[in-house]
C-alpha positions as semicolon CSV with decimal commas, in nm:
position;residue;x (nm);y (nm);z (nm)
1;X;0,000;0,000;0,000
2;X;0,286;0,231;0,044
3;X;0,401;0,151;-0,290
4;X;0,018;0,242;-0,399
5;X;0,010;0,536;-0,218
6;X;0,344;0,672;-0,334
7;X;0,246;0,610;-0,726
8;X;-0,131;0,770;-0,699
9;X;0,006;1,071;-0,494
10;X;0,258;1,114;-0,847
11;X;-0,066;1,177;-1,079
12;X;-0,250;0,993;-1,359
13;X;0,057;1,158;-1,567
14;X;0,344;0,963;-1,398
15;X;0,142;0,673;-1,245
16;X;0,010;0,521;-1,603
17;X;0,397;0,548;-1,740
18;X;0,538;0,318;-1,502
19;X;0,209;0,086;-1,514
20;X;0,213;0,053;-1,878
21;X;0,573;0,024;-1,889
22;X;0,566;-0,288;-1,625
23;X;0,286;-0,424;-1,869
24;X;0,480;-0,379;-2,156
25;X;0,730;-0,574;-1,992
26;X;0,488;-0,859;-1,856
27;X;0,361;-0,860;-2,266
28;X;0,745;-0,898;-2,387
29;X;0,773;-0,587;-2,575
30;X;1,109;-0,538;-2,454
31;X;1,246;-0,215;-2,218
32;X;1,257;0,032;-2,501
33;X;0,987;0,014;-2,656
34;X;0,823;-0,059;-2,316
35;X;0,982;0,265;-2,211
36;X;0,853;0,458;-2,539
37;X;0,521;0,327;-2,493
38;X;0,476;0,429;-2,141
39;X;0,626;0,821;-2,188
40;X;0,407;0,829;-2,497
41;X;0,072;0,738;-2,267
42;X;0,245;0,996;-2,009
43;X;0,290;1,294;-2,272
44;X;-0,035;1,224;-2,335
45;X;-0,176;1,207;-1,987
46;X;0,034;1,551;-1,944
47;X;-0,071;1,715;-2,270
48;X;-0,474;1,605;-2,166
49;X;-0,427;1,741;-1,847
50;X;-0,296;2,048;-1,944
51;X;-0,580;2,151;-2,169
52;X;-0,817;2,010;-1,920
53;X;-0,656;2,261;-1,679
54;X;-0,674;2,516;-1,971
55;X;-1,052;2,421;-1,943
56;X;-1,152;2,438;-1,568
57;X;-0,930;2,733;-1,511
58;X;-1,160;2,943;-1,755
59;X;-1,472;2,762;-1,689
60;X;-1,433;2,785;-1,324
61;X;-1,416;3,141;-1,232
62;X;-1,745;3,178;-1,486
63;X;-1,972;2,901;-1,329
64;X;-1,895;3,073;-1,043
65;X;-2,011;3,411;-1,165
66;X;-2,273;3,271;-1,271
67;X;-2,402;3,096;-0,907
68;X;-2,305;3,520;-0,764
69;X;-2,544;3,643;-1,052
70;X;-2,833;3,436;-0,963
71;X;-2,787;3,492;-0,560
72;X;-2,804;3,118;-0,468
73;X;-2,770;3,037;-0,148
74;X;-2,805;2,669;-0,067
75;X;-2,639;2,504;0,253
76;X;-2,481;2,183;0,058
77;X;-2,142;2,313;-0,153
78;X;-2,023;2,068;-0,448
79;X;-1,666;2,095;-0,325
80;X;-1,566;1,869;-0,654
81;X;-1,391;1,576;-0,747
82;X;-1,040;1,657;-0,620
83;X;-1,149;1,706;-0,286
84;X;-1,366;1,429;-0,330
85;X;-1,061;1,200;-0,446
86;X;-0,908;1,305;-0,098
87;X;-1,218;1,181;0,109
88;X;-1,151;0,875;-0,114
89;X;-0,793;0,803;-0,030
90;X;-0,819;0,943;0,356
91;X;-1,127;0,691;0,419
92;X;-1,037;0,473;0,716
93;X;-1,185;0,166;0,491
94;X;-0,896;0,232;0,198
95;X;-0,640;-0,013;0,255
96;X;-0,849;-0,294;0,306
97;X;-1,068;-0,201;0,000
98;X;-0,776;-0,122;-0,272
99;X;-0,606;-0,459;-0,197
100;X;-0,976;-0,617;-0,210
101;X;-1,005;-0,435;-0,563
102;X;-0,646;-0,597;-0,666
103;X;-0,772;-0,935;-0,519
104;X;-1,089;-0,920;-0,715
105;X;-0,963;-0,808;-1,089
106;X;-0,732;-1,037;-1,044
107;X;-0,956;-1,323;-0,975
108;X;-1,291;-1,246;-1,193
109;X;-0,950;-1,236;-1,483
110;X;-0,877;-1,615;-1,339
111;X;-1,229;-1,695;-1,348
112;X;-1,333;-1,574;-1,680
113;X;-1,594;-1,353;-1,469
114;X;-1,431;-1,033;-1,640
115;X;-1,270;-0,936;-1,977
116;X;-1,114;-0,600;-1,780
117;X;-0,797;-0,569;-1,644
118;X;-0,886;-0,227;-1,471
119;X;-0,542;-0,039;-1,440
120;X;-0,687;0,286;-1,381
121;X;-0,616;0,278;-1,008
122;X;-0,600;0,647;-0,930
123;X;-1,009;0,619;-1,033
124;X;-1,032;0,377;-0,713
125;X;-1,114;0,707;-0,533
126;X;-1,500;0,674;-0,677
127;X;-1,548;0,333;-0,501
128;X;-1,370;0,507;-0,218
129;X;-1,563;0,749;-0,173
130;X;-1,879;0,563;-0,197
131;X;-1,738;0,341;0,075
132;X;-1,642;0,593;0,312
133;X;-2,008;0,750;0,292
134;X;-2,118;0,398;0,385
135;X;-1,918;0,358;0,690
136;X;-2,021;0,743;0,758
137;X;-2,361;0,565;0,807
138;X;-2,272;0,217;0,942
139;X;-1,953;0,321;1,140
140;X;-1,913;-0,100;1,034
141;X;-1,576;-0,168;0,886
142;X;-1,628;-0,449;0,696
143;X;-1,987;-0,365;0,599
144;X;-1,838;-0,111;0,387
145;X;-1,539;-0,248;0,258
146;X;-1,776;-0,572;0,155
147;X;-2,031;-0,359;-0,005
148;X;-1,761;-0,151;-0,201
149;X;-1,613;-0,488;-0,334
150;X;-1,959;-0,599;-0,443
151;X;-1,960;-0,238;-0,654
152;X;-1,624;-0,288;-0,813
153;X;-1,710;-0,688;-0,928
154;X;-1,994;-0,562;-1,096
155;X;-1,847;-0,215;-1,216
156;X;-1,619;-0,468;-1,392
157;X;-1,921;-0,668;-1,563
158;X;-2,085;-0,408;-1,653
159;X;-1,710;-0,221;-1,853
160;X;-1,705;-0,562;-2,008
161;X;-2,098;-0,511;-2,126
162;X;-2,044;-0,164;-2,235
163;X;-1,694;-0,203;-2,448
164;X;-1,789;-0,304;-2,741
165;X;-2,070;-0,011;-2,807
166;X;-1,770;0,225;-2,676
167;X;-1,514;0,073;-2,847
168;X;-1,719;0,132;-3,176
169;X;-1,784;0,445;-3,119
170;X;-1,483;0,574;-3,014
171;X;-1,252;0,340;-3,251
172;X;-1,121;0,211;-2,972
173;X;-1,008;-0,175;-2,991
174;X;-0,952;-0,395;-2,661
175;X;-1,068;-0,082;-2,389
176;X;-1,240;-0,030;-2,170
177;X;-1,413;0,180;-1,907
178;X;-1,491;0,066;-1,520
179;X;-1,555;0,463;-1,424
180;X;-1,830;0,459;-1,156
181;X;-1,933;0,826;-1,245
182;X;-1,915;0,695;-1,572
183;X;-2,134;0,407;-1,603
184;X;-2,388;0,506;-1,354
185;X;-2,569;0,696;-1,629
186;X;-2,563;0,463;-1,931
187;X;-2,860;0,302;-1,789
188;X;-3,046;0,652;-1,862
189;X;-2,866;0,678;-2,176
190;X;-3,040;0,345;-2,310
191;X;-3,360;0,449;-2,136
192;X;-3,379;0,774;-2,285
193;X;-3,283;0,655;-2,634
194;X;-3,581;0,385;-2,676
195;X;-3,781;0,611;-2,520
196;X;-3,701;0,934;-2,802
197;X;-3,697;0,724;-3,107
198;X;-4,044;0,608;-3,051
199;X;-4,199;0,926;-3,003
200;X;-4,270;1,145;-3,313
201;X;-4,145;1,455;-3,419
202;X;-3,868;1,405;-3,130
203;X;-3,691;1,065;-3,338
204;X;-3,650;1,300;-3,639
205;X;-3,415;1,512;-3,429
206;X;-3,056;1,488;-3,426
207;X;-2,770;1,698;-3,355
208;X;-2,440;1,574;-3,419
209;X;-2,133;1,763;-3,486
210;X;-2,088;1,623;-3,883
211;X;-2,474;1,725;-3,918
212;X;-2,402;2,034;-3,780
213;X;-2,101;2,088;-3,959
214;X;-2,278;1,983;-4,285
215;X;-2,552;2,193;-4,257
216;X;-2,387;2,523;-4,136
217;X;-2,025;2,456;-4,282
218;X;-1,745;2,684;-4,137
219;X;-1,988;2,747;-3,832
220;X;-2,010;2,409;-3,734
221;X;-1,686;2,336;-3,676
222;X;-1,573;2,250;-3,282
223;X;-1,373;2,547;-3,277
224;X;-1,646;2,741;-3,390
225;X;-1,921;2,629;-3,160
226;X;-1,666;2,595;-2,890
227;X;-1,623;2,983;-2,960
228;X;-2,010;3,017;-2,928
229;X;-2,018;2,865;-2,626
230;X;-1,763;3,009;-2,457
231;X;-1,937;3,383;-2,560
232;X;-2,266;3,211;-2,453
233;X;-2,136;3,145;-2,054
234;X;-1,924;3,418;-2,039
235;X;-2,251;3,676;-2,132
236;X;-2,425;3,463;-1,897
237;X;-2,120;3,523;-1,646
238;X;-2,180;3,893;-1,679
239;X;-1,840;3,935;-1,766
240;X;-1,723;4,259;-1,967
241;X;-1,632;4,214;-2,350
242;X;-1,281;4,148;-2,328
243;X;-1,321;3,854;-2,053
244;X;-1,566;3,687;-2,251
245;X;-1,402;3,730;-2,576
246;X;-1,115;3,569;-2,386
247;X;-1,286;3,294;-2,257
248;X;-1,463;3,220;-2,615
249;X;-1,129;3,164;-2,727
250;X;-0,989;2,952;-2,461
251;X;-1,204;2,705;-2,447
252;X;-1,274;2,697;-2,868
253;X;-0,859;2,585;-2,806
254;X;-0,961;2,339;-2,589
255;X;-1,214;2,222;-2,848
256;X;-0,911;2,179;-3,113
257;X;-0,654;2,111;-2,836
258;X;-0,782;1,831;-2,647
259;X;-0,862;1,558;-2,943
260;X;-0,499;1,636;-3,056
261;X;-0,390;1,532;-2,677
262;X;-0,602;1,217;-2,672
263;X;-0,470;1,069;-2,989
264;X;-0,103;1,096;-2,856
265;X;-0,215;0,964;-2,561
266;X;-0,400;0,665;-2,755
267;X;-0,100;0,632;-2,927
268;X;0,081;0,508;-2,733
269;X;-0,223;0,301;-2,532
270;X;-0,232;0,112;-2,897
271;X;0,141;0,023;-2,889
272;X;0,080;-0,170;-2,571
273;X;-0,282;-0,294;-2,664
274;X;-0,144;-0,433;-2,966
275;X;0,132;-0,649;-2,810
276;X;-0,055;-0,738;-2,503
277;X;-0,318;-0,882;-2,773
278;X;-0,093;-1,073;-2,945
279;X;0,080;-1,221;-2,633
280;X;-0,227;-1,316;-2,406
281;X;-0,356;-1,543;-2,769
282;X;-0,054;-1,730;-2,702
283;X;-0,083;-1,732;-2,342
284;X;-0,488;-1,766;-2,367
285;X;-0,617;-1,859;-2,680
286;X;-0,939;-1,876;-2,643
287;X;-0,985;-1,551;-2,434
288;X;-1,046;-1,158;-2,486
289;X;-0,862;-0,928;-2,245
290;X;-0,957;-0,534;-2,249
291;X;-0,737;-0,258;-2,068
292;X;-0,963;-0,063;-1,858
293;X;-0,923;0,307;-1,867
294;X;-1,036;0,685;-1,759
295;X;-1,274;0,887;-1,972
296;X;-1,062;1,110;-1,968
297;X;-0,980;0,931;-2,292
298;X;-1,300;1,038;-2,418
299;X;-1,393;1,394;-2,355
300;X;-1,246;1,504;-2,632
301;X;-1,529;1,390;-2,860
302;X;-1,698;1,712;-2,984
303;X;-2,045;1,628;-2,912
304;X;-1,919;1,531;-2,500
305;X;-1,804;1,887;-2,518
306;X;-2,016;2,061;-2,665
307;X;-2,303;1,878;-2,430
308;X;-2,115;1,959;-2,141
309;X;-2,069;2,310;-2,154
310;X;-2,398;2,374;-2,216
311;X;-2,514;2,161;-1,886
312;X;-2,346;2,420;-1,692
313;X;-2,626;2,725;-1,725
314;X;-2,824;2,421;-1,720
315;X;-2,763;2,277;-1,356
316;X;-2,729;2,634;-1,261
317;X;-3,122;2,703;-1,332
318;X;-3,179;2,354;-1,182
319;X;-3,026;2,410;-0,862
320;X;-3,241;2,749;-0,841
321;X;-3,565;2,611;-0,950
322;X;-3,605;2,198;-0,848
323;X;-3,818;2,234;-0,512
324;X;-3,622;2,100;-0,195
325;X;-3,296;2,141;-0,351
326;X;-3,017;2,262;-0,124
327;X;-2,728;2,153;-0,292
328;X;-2,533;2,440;-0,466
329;X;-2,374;2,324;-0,804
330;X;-1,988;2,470;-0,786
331;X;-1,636;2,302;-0,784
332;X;-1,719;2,062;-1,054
333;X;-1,953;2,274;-1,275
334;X;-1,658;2,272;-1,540
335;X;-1,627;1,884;-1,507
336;X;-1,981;1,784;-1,608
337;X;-1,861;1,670;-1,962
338;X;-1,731;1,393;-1,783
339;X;-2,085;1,272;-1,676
340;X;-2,139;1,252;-2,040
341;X;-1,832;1,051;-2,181
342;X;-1,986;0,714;-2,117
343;X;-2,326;0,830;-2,237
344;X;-2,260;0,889;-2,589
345;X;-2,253;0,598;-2,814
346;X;-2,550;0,491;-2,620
347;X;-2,722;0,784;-2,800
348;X;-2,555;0,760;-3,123
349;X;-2,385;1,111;-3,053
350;X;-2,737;1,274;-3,066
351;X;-2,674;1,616;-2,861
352;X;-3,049;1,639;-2,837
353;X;-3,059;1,324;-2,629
354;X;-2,699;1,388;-2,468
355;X;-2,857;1,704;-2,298
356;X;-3,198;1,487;-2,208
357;X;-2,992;1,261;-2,019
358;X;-2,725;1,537;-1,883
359;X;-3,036;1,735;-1,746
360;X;-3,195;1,407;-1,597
361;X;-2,910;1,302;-1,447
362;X;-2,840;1,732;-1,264
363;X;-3,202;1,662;-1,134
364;X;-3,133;1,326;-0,989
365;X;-2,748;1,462;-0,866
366;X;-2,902;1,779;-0,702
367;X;-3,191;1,558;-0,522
368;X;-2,923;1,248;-0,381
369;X;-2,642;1,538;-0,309
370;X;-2,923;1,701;-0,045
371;X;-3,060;1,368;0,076
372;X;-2,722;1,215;0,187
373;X;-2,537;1,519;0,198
374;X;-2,468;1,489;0,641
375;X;-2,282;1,137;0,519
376;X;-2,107;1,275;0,277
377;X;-2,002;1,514;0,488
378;X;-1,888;1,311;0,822
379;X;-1,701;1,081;0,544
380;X;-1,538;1,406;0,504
381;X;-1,446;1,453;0,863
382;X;-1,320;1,112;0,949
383;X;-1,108;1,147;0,635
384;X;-0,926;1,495;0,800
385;X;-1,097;1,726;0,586
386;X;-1,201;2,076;0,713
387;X;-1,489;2,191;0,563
388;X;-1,574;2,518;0,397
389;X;-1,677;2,725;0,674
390;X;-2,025;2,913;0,486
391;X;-2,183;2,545;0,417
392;X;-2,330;2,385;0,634
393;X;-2,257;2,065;0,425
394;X;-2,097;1,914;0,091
395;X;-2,143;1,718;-0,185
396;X;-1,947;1,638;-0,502
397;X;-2,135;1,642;-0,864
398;X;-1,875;1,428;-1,087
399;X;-1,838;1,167;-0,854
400;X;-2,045;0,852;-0,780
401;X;-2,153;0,890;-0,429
402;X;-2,416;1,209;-0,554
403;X;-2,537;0,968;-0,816
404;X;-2,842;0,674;-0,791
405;X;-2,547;0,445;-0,752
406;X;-2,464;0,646;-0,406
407;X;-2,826;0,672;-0,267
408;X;-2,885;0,299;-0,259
409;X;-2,532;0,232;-0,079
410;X;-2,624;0,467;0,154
411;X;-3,007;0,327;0,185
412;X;-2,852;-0,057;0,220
413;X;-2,595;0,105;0,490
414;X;-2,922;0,258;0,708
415;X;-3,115;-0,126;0,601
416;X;-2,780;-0,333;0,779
417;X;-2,791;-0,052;1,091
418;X;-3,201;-0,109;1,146
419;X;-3,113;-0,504;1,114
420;X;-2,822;-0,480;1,320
């Protein structure tokens, strides 16, 4: 666990390096190319991050003036995912639970229960989290660890049941994604899809960035709308002409930018894909392995992007209009493209239905963020946390505990406590 520790508390940027260069190894690729395989994934991870950064830095500051602008004053904060990720890792429950996670990939992979060899450990904080909220409610160690394992074995089922939709989509071979924030919306995605086509009028529409870009030309390309957008929150942001011009700007680069991150990233991903592919049919020729990954691989789709930004006015309205609602959409405001990532080719890249299922799944995050917001919150506490002194409480909107997937852990930790 030190080991763990001291890798996760390097980054996603130096962690997958040295985890895809030990895999690289295990698949015989040799150290160099091992070595140029795992830098290449780093790069990536670095040049990713740094346009994500380039992202949230701009889109921050404006969701913010946006909350000012509207007066909201709610008593549950969405603090966001990195402070979330801390609760994760400080959880008295993580020890036990990351070696249970090893234990378990490892042996679903020995069992043919799982396709997924889930090396995206710095994600583990989403399980985490969910887990400490648990033993927030049960104060029972091994309620919560147990329960948290049960998530992760079928988190893995369900990446295996997903990949091949994603994989299409995304022209991605052999990945996959066990992201808990992720996946906990596909369900909606597939809902909301039957659902749409069946009703008339609403199945004829369809926005997708090549329709868009077909219809309008020159307008419809990313950096274009990305430039629209960016006017769009910044007016909304009441910010003077030169600030919004700005931000129009910065985040039409991070339209262009991030895709061109990605595919160095996936570059590299492919080198080791390819030879871990053609080693495990010698090793297991009868079986289908798939890396499992972060959507961060996948935000760079236009149509994720595009979606996203325009959630944030969105959950902004919703917070200030939903009856009962206390939680105040914030930190993670700039991160809800990555509720969306895992969404997508469950919709066929319809933006129409993308912003259906966005919205549904605000209203549903807003609702479970207030209801178990005093767990979340004590989670918080017994992780070391001090908490923002003009809430009262906090939530988190990207991760998994303010989703469905978090209400029923929380419901089955208050079931064990009245059996107990």
């Amino acid at each position: 666990m030190t080991v763990i520790n001291t890798i996760v508390g390097l980054g996603a940027a130096v962690m997958m390096p040295i985890i895809f260069f030990v895999v690289g190894l295990i698949f015989r690729m040799g150290i160099g190319k091992s070595f140029k395989a795992g830098m290449t994934v780093g790069v990536g991870f670095v040049g990713v991050n740094m346009v994500i950064n380039l992202l949230l830095d701009n889109l921050g500051p404006a969701s913010k003036a946006m909350v000012n602008r509207l007066g909201l004053h709610l008593t549950v904060v969405d603090v966001g995912w990195p402070t979330a990720s801390t609760i994760g890792w400080g959880t008295p429950i993580m020890v036990a639970t990351v070696v249970g996670f090893l234990a378990i990939n490892a042996l679903m992979l020995v069992a043919k229960l799982t396709k997924t060899v889930d090396v995206d450990i710095f994600n583990y904080w989403i399980f985490l989290q969910v887990g400490a909220t648990v033993f927030a409610v049960t104060k029972n160690f091994w309620f919560s660890v147990i329960l948290t394992w049960v998530v992760f074995a079928i988190v893995l089922k369900v990446a295996d049941i997903a990949a091949p939709y994603i994989q299409k989509q995304y022209n991605l071979k052999g990945i996959s994604f066990p992201h808990l924030a992720g996946l906990a919306w596909t369900p909606f995605a597939i809902a909301i899809n039957w659902i749409i086509d069946r009703i008339p009028g609403l199945n004829k529409i369809d926005f997708n960035p090549e329709k868009i870009q077909k219809r309008f030309g020159a307008v419809g390309e990313p950096v274009v709308i990305g430039f629209f957008l960016g006017l769009l929150i910044g007016v909304m942001a009441g910010y003077s002409p030169d600030k919004f011009i700005t931000l129009a700007v910065n985040i039409a680069a991070a339209m262009v930018l991030l895709p061109k991150m990605i595919d160095v990233l996936i570059s590299g991903l492919i080198e080791v894909r390819d030879a871990a592919e053609k080693q495990l049919k010698i090793w297991f020729p009868d079986r289908e392995f798939y890396i499992g990954m972060d959507t961060a691989l996948l935000i760079g789709e236009p149509s994720v992007l595009a979606t996203g930004l325009l959630l944030i006015p969105v959950a902004i309205l919703l917070a200030f209009i939903l009856p009962g609602n206390k939680m105040l959409p914030f930190a993670d405001l700039a991160s809800l493209t990555f509720l969306l990532a895992l969404v997508t080719p469950f919709v066929h890249r319809n933006m129409f239905k993308m912003l259906i299922v966005g919205t549904i799944s605000i209203i549903i995050i807003l609702y479970v963020g207030t209801n178990i917001a005093p767990f979340v919150t004590q989670s918080a506490i017994t992780s070391g946390l001090k908490l923002p002194s003009d809430f009262s409480a906090i939530s988190n909107m990207t991760g998994a505990v303010s989703s469905w997937i978090g209400w029923v852990s929380v419901k089955l930790g208050q079931l064990f406590n009245a059996i107990a």
